[in-house]
XYZ file of C-alpha atoms in Angstrom:
577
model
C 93.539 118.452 64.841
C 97.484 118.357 64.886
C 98.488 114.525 66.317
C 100.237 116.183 69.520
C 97.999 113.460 71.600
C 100.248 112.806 74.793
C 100.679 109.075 74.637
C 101.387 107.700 78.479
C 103.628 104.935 79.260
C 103.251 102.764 82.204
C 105.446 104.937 84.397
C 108.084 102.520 86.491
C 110.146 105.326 88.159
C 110.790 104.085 91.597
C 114.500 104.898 92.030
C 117.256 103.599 94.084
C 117.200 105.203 97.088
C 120.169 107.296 97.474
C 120.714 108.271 101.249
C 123.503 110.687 102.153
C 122.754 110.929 105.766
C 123.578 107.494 106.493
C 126.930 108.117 106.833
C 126.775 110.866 109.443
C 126.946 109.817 113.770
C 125.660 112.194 115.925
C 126.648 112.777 119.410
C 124.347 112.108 122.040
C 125.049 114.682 123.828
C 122.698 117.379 125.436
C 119.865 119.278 123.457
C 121.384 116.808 120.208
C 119.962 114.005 118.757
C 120.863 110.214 119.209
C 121.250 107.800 116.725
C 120.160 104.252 117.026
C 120.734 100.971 115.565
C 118.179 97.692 115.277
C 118.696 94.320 113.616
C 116.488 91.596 113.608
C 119.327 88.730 113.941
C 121.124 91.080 116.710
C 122.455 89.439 119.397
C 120.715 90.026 122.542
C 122.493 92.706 125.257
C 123.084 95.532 122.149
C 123.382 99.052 123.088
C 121.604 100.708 119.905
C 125.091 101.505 118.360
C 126.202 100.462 114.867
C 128.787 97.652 116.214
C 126.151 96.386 119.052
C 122.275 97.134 117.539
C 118.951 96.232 119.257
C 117.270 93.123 118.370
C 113.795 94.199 118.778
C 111.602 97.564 118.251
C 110.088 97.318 121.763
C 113.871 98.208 122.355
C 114.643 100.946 120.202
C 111.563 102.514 121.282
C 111.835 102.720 124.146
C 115.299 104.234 123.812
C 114.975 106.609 121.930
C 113.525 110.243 122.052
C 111.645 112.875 119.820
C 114.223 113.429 117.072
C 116.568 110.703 117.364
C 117.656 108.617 114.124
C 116.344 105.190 114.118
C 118.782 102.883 111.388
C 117.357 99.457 110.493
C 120.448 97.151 109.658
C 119.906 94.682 106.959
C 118.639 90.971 107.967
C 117.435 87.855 106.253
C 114.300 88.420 109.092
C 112.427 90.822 110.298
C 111.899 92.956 113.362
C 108.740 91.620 114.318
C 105.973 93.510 116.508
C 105.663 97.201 114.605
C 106.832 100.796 116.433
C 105.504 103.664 116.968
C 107.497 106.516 116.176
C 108.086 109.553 117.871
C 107.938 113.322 116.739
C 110.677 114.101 114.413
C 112.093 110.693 114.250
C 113.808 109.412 111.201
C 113.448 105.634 110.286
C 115.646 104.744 107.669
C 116.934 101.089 106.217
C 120.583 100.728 105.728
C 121.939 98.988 102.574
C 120.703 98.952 98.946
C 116.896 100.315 97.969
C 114.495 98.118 99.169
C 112.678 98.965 96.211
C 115.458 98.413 93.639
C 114.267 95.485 91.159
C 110.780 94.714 93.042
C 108.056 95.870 90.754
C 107.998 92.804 89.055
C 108.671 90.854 92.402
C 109.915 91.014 95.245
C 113.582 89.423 95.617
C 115.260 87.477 98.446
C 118.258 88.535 100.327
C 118.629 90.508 103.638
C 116.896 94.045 103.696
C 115.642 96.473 106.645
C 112.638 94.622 107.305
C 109.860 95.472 109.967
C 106.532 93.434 110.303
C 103.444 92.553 112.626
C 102.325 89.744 112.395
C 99.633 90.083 115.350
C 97.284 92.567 116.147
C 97.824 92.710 119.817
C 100.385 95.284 119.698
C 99.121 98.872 117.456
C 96.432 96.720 115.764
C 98.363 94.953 112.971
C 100.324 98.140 111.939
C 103.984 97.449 111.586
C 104.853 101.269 111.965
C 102.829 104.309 113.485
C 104.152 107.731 112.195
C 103.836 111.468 113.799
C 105.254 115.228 113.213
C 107.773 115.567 110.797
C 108.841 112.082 110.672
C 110.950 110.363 107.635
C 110.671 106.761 106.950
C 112.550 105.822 104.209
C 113.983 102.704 102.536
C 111.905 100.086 104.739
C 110.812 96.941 103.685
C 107.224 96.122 105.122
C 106.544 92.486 104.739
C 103.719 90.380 106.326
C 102.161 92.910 108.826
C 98.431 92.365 109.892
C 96.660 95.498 109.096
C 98.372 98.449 107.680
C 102.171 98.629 106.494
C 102.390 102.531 107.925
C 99.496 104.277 109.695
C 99.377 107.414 110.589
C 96.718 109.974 112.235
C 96.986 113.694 112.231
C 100.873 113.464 111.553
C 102.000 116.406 110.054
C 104.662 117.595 107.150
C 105.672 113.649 107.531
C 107.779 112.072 104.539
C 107.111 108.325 103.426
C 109.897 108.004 100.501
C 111.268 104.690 98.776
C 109.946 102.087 100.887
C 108.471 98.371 99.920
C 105.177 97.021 101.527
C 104.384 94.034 100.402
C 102.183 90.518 102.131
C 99.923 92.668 104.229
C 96.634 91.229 105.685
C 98.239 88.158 103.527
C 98.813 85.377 106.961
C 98.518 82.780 104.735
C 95.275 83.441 102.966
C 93.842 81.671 106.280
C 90.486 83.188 106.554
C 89.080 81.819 110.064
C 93.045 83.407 111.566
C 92.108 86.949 110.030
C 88.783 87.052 111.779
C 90.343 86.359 114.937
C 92.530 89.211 114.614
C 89.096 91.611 114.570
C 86.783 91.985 116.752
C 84.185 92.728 114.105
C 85.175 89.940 111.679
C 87.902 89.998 108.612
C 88.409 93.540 108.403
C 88.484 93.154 104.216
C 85.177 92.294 103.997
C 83.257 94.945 105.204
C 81.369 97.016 101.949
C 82.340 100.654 103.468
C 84.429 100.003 106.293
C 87.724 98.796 105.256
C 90.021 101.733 105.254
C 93.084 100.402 105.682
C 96.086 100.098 103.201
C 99.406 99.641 102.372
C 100.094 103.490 103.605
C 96.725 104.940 105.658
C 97.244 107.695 106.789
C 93.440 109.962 109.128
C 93.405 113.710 109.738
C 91.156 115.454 111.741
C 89.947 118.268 113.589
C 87.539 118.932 116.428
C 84.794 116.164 116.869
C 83.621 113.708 118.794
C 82.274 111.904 115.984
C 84.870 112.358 113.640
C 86.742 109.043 112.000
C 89.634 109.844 113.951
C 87.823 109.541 116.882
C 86.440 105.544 116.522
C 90.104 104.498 115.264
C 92.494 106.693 117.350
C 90.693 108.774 120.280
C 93.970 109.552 122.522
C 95.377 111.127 119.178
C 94.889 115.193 119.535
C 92.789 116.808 116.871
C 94.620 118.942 114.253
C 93.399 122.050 112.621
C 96.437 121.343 109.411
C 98.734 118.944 108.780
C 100.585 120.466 106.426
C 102.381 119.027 103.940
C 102.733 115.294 103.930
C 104.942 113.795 101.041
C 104.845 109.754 99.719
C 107.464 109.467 97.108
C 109.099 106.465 94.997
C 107.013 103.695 97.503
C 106.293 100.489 95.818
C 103.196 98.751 97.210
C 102.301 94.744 96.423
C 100.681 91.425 96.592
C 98.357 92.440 99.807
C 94.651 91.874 100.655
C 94.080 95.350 101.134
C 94.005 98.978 99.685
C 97.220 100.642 98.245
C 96.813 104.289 99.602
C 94.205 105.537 101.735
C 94.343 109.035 102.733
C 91.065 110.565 104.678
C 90.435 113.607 106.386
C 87.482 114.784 108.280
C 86.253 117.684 110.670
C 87.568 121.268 108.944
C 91.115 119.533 108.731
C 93.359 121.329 106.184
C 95.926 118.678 104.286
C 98.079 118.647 101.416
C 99.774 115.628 99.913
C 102.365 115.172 97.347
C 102.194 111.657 95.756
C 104.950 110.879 93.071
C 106.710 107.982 91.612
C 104.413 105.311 93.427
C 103.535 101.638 92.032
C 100.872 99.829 93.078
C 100.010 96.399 92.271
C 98.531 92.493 92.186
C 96.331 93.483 95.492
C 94.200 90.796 96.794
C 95.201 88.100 93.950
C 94.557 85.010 95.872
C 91.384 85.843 97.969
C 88.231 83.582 97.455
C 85.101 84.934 96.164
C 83.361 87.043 98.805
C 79.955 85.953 97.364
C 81.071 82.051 97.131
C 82.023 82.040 101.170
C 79.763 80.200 103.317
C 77.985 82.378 104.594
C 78.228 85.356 101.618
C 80.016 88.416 103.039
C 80.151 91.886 101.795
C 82.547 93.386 98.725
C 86.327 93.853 99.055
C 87.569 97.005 99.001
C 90.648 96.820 96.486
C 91.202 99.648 95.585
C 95.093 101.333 94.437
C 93.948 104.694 95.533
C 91.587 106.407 97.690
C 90.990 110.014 98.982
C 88.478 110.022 101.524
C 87.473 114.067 102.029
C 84.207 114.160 105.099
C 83.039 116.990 107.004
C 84.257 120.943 105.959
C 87.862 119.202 105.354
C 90.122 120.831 102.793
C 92.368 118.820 101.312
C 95.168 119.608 98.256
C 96.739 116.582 96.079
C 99.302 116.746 93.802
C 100.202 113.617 92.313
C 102.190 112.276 89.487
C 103.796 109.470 87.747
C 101.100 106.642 89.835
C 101.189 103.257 88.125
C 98.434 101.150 89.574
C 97.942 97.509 88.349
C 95.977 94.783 88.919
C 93.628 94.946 91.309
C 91.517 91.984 91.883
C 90.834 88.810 90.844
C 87.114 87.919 89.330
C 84.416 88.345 91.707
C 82.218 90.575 94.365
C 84.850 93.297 94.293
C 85.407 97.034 94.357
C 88.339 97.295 92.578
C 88.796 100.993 91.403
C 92.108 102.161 90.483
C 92.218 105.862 92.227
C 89.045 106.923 93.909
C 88.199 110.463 95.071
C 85.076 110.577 97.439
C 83.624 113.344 99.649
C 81.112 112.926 102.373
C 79.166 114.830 105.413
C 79.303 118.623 105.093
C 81.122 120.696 102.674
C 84.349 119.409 101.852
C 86.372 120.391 99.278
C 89.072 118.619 97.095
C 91.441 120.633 94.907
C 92.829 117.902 92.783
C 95.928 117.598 90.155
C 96.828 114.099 88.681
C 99.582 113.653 86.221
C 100.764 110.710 84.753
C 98.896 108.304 86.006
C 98.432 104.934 84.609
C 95.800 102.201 85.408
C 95.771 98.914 83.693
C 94.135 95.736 84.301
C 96.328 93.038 82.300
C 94.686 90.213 83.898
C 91.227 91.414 81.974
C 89.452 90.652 84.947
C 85.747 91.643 85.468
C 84.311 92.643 88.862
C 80.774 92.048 90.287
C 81.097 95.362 92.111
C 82.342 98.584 89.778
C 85.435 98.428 88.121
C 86.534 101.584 87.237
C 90.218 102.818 86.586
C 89.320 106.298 88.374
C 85.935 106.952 90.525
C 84.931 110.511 91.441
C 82.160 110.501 94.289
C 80.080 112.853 96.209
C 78.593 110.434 98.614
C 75.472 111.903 100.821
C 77.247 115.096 100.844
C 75.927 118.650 101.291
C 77.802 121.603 99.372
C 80.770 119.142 98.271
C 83.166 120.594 95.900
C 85.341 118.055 93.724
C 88.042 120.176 92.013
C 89.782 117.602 89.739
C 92.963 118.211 86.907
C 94.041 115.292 85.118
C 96.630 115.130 82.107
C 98.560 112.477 80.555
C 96.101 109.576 81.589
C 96.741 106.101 80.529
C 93.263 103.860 81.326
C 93.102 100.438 79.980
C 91.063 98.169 80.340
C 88.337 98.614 82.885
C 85.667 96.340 84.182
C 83.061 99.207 84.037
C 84.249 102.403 82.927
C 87.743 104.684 82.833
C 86.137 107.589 84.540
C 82.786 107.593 86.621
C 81.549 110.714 88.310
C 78.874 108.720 90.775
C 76.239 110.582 92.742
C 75.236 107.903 95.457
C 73.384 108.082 98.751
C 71.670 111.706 97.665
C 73.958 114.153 97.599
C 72.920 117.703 97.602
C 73.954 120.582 95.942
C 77.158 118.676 94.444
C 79.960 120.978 92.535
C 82.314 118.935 89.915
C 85.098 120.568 88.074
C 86.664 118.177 86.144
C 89.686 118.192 83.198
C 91.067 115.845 81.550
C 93.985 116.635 78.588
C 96.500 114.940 76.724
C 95.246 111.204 77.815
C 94.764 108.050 76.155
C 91.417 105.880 77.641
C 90.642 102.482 75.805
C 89.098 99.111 76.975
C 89.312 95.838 75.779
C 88.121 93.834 78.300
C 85.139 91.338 77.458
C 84.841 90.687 81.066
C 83.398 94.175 81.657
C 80.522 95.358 81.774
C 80.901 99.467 80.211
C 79.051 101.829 78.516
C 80.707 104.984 78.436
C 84.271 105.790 79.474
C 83.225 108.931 80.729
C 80.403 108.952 82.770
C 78.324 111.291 84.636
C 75.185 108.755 86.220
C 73.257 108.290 89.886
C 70.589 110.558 91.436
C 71.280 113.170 93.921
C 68.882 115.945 95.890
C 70.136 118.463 93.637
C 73.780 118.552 91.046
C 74.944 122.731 91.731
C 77.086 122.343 89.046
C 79.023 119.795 86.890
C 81.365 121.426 84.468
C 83.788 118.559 82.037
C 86.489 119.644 79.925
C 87.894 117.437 77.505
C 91.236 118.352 75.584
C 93.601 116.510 73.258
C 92.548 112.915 73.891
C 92.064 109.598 72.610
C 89.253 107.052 73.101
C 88.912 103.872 71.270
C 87.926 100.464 72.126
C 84.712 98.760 74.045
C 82.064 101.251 74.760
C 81.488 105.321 74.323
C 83.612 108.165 74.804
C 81.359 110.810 76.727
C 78.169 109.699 78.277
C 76.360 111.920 80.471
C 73.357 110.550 82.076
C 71.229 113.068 84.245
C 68.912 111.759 86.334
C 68.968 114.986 88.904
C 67.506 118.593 89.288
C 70.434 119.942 87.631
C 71.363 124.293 87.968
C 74.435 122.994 85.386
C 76.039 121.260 82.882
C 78.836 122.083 80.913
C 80.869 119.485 78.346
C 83.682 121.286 76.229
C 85.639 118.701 73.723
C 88.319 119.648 71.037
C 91.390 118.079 69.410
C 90.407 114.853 70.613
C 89.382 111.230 68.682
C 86.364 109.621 69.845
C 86.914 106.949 67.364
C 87.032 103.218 66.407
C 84.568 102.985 69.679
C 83.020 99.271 69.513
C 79.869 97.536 71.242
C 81.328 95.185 74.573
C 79.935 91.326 73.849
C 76.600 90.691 73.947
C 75.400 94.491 73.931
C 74.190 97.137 71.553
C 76.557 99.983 70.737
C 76.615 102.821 72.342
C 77.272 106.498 70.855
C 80.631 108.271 71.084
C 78.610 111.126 72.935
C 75.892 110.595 74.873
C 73.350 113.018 76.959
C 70.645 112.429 78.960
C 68.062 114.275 80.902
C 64.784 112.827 82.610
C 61.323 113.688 82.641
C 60.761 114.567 85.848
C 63.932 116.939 86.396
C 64.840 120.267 85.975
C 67.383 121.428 84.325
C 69.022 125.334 83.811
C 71.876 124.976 81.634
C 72.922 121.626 79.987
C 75.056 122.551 77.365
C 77.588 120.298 75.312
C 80.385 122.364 73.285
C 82.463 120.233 70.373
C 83.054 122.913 68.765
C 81.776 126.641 67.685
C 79.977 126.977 70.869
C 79.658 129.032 74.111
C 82.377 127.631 76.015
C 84.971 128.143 73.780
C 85.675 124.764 71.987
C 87.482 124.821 68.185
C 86.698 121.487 67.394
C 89.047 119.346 65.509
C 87.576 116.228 67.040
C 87.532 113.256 64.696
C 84.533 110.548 64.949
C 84.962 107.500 62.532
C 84.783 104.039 62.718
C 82.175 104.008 65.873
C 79.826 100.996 66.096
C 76.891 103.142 66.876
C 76.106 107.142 66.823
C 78.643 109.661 66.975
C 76.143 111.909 68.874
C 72.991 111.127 70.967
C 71.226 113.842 73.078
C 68.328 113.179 74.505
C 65.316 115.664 76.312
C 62.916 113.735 77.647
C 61.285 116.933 79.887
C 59.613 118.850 77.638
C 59.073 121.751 79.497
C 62.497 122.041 80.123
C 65.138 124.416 78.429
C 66.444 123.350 75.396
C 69.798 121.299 75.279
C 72.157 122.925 73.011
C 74.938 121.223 71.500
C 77.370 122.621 68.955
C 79.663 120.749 67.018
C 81.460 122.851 64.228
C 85.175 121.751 62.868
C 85.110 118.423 63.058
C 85.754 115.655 61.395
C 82.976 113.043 60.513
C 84.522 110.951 57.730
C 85.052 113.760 55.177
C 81.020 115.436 54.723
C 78.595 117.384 57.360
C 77.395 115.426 59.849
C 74.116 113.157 59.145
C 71.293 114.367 61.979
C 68.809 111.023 62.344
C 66.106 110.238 60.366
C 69.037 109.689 57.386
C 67.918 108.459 54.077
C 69.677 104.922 53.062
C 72.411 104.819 51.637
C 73.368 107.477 54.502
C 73.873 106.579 57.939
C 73.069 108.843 60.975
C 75.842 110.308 62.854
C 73.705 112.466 65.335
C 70.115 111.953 66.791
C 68.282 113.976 69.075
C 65.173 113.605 70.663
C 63.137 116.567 72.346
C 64.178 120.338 73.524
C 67.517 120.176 72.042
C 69.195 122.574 69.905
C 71.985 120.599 67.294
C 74.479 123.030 64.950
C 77.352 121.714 63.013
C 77.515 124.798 60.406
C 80.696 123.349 59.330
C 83.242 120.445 58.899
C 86.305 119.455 58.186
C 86.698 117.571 55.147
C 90.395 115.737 56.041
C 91.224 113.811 59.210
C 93.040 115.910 61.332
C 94.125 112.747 62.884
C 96.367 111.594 59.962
């Protein structure tokens, strides 16, 4: 294997905002839009023009019409209360980039600032979005529930804004269950879906989400294209992005240049609160997909950081999860980096990206990922979950030109790649593997069937599963691992690393691994063989070593039952040096 390994950075690239409307006035004239001006230390009696602003939103909303341009004027304050914008309004802060210099804290100074601080007026949310909106170059700061919330707004942009101090109000517990008339809405274990940006789609139901959190909001058959661009999001008790769609919706996002970070630092323990209350949801990223919704991602250049403090938390870094009746996700992720520096271990997952199909039927999960960076988990890099019994689940899932290590003795991981859960019935789970690194605590590939399975399909080449290391207090695990149960079926489970039916070359390297470099094991009998090839690679110079070895050799591969192992050849140098 050439070294061409794609090694990510952290990726920082929130840029100044540059905004060349700013300087234009429109008329108000007939059929033309009007442009409007708020400042939070206005005096009172302002007109909405640049020399006399508005002092409040309540103001500029009511002024102003589908269309107009809404201009937030710098202030050492903010405008307190939250709005709710209009179709084809632009919001858009005045002065330097809110985001400028912020992603390792947020300076002082005066900036376009909106808040609400109470959930009286739109629940919390400091700003509501519809159609073909623009909000741009806001600073969010201290608002009670979500920083912008949206529901079935389409083709709106959310670029170069700050939201940080959400669901923060002082870290005073007993105020934040006032606010909610079903308690503290961040301790709820699958009910808190609000974030930094939320944003619901859906169609035609009376029991879709949309329908329990906004019900005078019309359904929408497509959205269209919604784009979040060079936002920073941090130091909030809450989510960083939630996007969900339900109902035969049709959405497409485009998520670029985004930090997220230090989210729900300074909580207490959920499970050390008098009385115990459920798991926080801290999560960077999630993609909610329920009900015959179809949804399209692109996103790139995602930096998500520090998630949660020790504890009863569910603190994954990007999470994609389907539910209900056929959805489908078409995924591609670039760039994305997930770190944990604080090496903190959670009670509840951990994991730098989750894939879930959760009680769905027919669920399709359509995932690209390249250029990875995932550090440092408290369970494991990438988990495909099958929870609450999913039935005939599809996963297509690729991952190239990544780096995925852990270090954290806080953890608790096994394989940083792993396919585990039950389910009614997997369709199909295909894995492809190209061009990447994995070192540190735990395995590389683990897949652990415990389902009536119609497929399985692993294809690895030009990658290092290497200098892989038991977590404390733990036995090593192997750099490959399969598993099938006794009492499931199976149709094809096959595992290419090289030589094989899929197409793999090889060149993988496996050296320096606490425990196996390959462990597949069969436990149905009557089920159809296994078959795992593994040709062109590297295993420290020889063929591989298939368990029982005879001392002074050590075993490299065992298998155990129906499974068919061949590794007809090797490579005798380390394609890795």
């Amino acid at each position: 294997m050439k070294q061409t390994a794609h090694t990510p950075r952290p990726v920082l690239l929130v840029r100044p905002v540059v905004l060349v409307t700013l300087l234009i006035v429109f008329a108000a004239g007939a059929g033309e839009a009007a442009t409007w001006h708020v400042q939070a230390d206005a005096a009172g009696g302002g007109d909405g023009s640049r020399d006399r602003p508005f002092a409040t939103l309540q103001q500029v909303e009511a002024a102003s019409q589908p269309g107009d341009m809404i201009f937030v004027l710098p202030s050492t304050g903010p405008l307190d209360g939250g709005i709710q914008l209009k179709a084809g309004q632009h919001l858009i802060g005045l002065g330097a980039g809110v985001t400028t210099g912020v992603t390792t804290g947020a300076s002082a100074g005066a900036r376009p600032t909106i808040t609400n601080t109470s959930s009286v007026r739109y629940d919390g949310d400091a700003i509501r979005i519809a159609n073909d909106v623009l909000v741009e170059n806001i600073h969010v700061d201290g608002a009670a529930r979500s920083g912008i919330f949206g529901v079935n707004a389409a083709n709106a942009q959310i670029r170069s804004n700050l939201i940080t101090n959400n669901l923060i109000q002082g870290n005073d517990l007993p105020r934040l269950e006032r606010l909610w008339p079903d308690g503290f809405v961040l301790y709820q274990s699958q009910g808190n879906h609000f974030g930094g940006i939320t944003l619901l789609a859906c169609g035609r139901a009376p029991s879709s989400y949309c329908s329990t959190h906004a019900p005078t909001v019309p359904a929408a058959a497509d959205t269209g294209q919604t784009v979040i661009a060079n936002n920073v999001i941090r130091d909030s008790n809450l989510e960083g992005i939630m996007l969900l769609t339900d109902t035969g919706v049709v959405a497409r996002f485009t998520i670029n240049d985004t930090v997220v970070k230090d989210l729900s630092q300074n909580l207490p323990k959920p499970e050390a609160l008098d009385p115990a209350v459920g798991i926080v949801r801290s999560r960077a990223f999630t993609l909610i997909a329920l009900n015959e919704s179809r949804v399209e991602l692109d996103m790139s250049q995602f930096l998500a950081e520090n998630f949660a403090p020790p504890g009863d938390y569910a603190a994954d870094g990007v999470v994609f999860l389907t539910g209900g009746n056929a959805p489908v996700v078409n995924a591609r992720v670039s760039q994305l980096t997930v770190l944990n520096p604080g090496m903190t271990g959670q009670r509840n997952n951990g994991d730098s990206i989750e894939i879930q199909h959760r009680g769905t039927t027919d669920g399709v999960l359509n995932i690209e990922m390249t250029q990875l960076d995932l550090r440092d988990p408290a369970s494991v890099n990438i988990k495909i979950l099958e929870s609450q019994d999913p039935t005939n689940s599809t996963y297509n899932l690729s991952i190239t030109d990544s780096v995925l290590t852990n270090a954290n003795p806080a953890g608790n991981v096994d394989e940083q790649i792993r396919l585990s859960g039950a389910s009614n019935g997997l369709k199909a789970f295909n894995l492809v593997v190209r061009n990447t690194t994995f070192s540190g605590m735990g395995g590389a590939v683990g897949i652990l069937n415990a389902n009536d399975a119609e497929t399985i399909t692993v294809l690895v080449e030009d990658s290092s599963l290497s200098d892989l290391t038991a977590s404390p207090g733990t036995s090593p695990v192997a750099a490959v691992t399969v598993t099938h149960p006794a009492d499931k079926t199976i149709g094809t489970l096959v595992v290419d690393l090289g030589g094989g039916s899929l197409g793999s070359r090889g060149g993988n390297r496996f050296v320096n691994n606490a425990g196996l470099n390959v462990s597949v094991t069969n436990a149905n009998a009557a089920a159809a063989p296994i078959r795992v090839d593994a040709s062109n690679n590297y295993w420290g110079g020889g063929p591989p070593v298939v368990a029982p070895a005879t001392p002074p050799d050590v075993p490299d591969v065992s298998v155990s039952g129906p499974v068919m192992f061949r590794a007809p050849t090797h490579l005798t140098v380390d394609p890795g040096r």
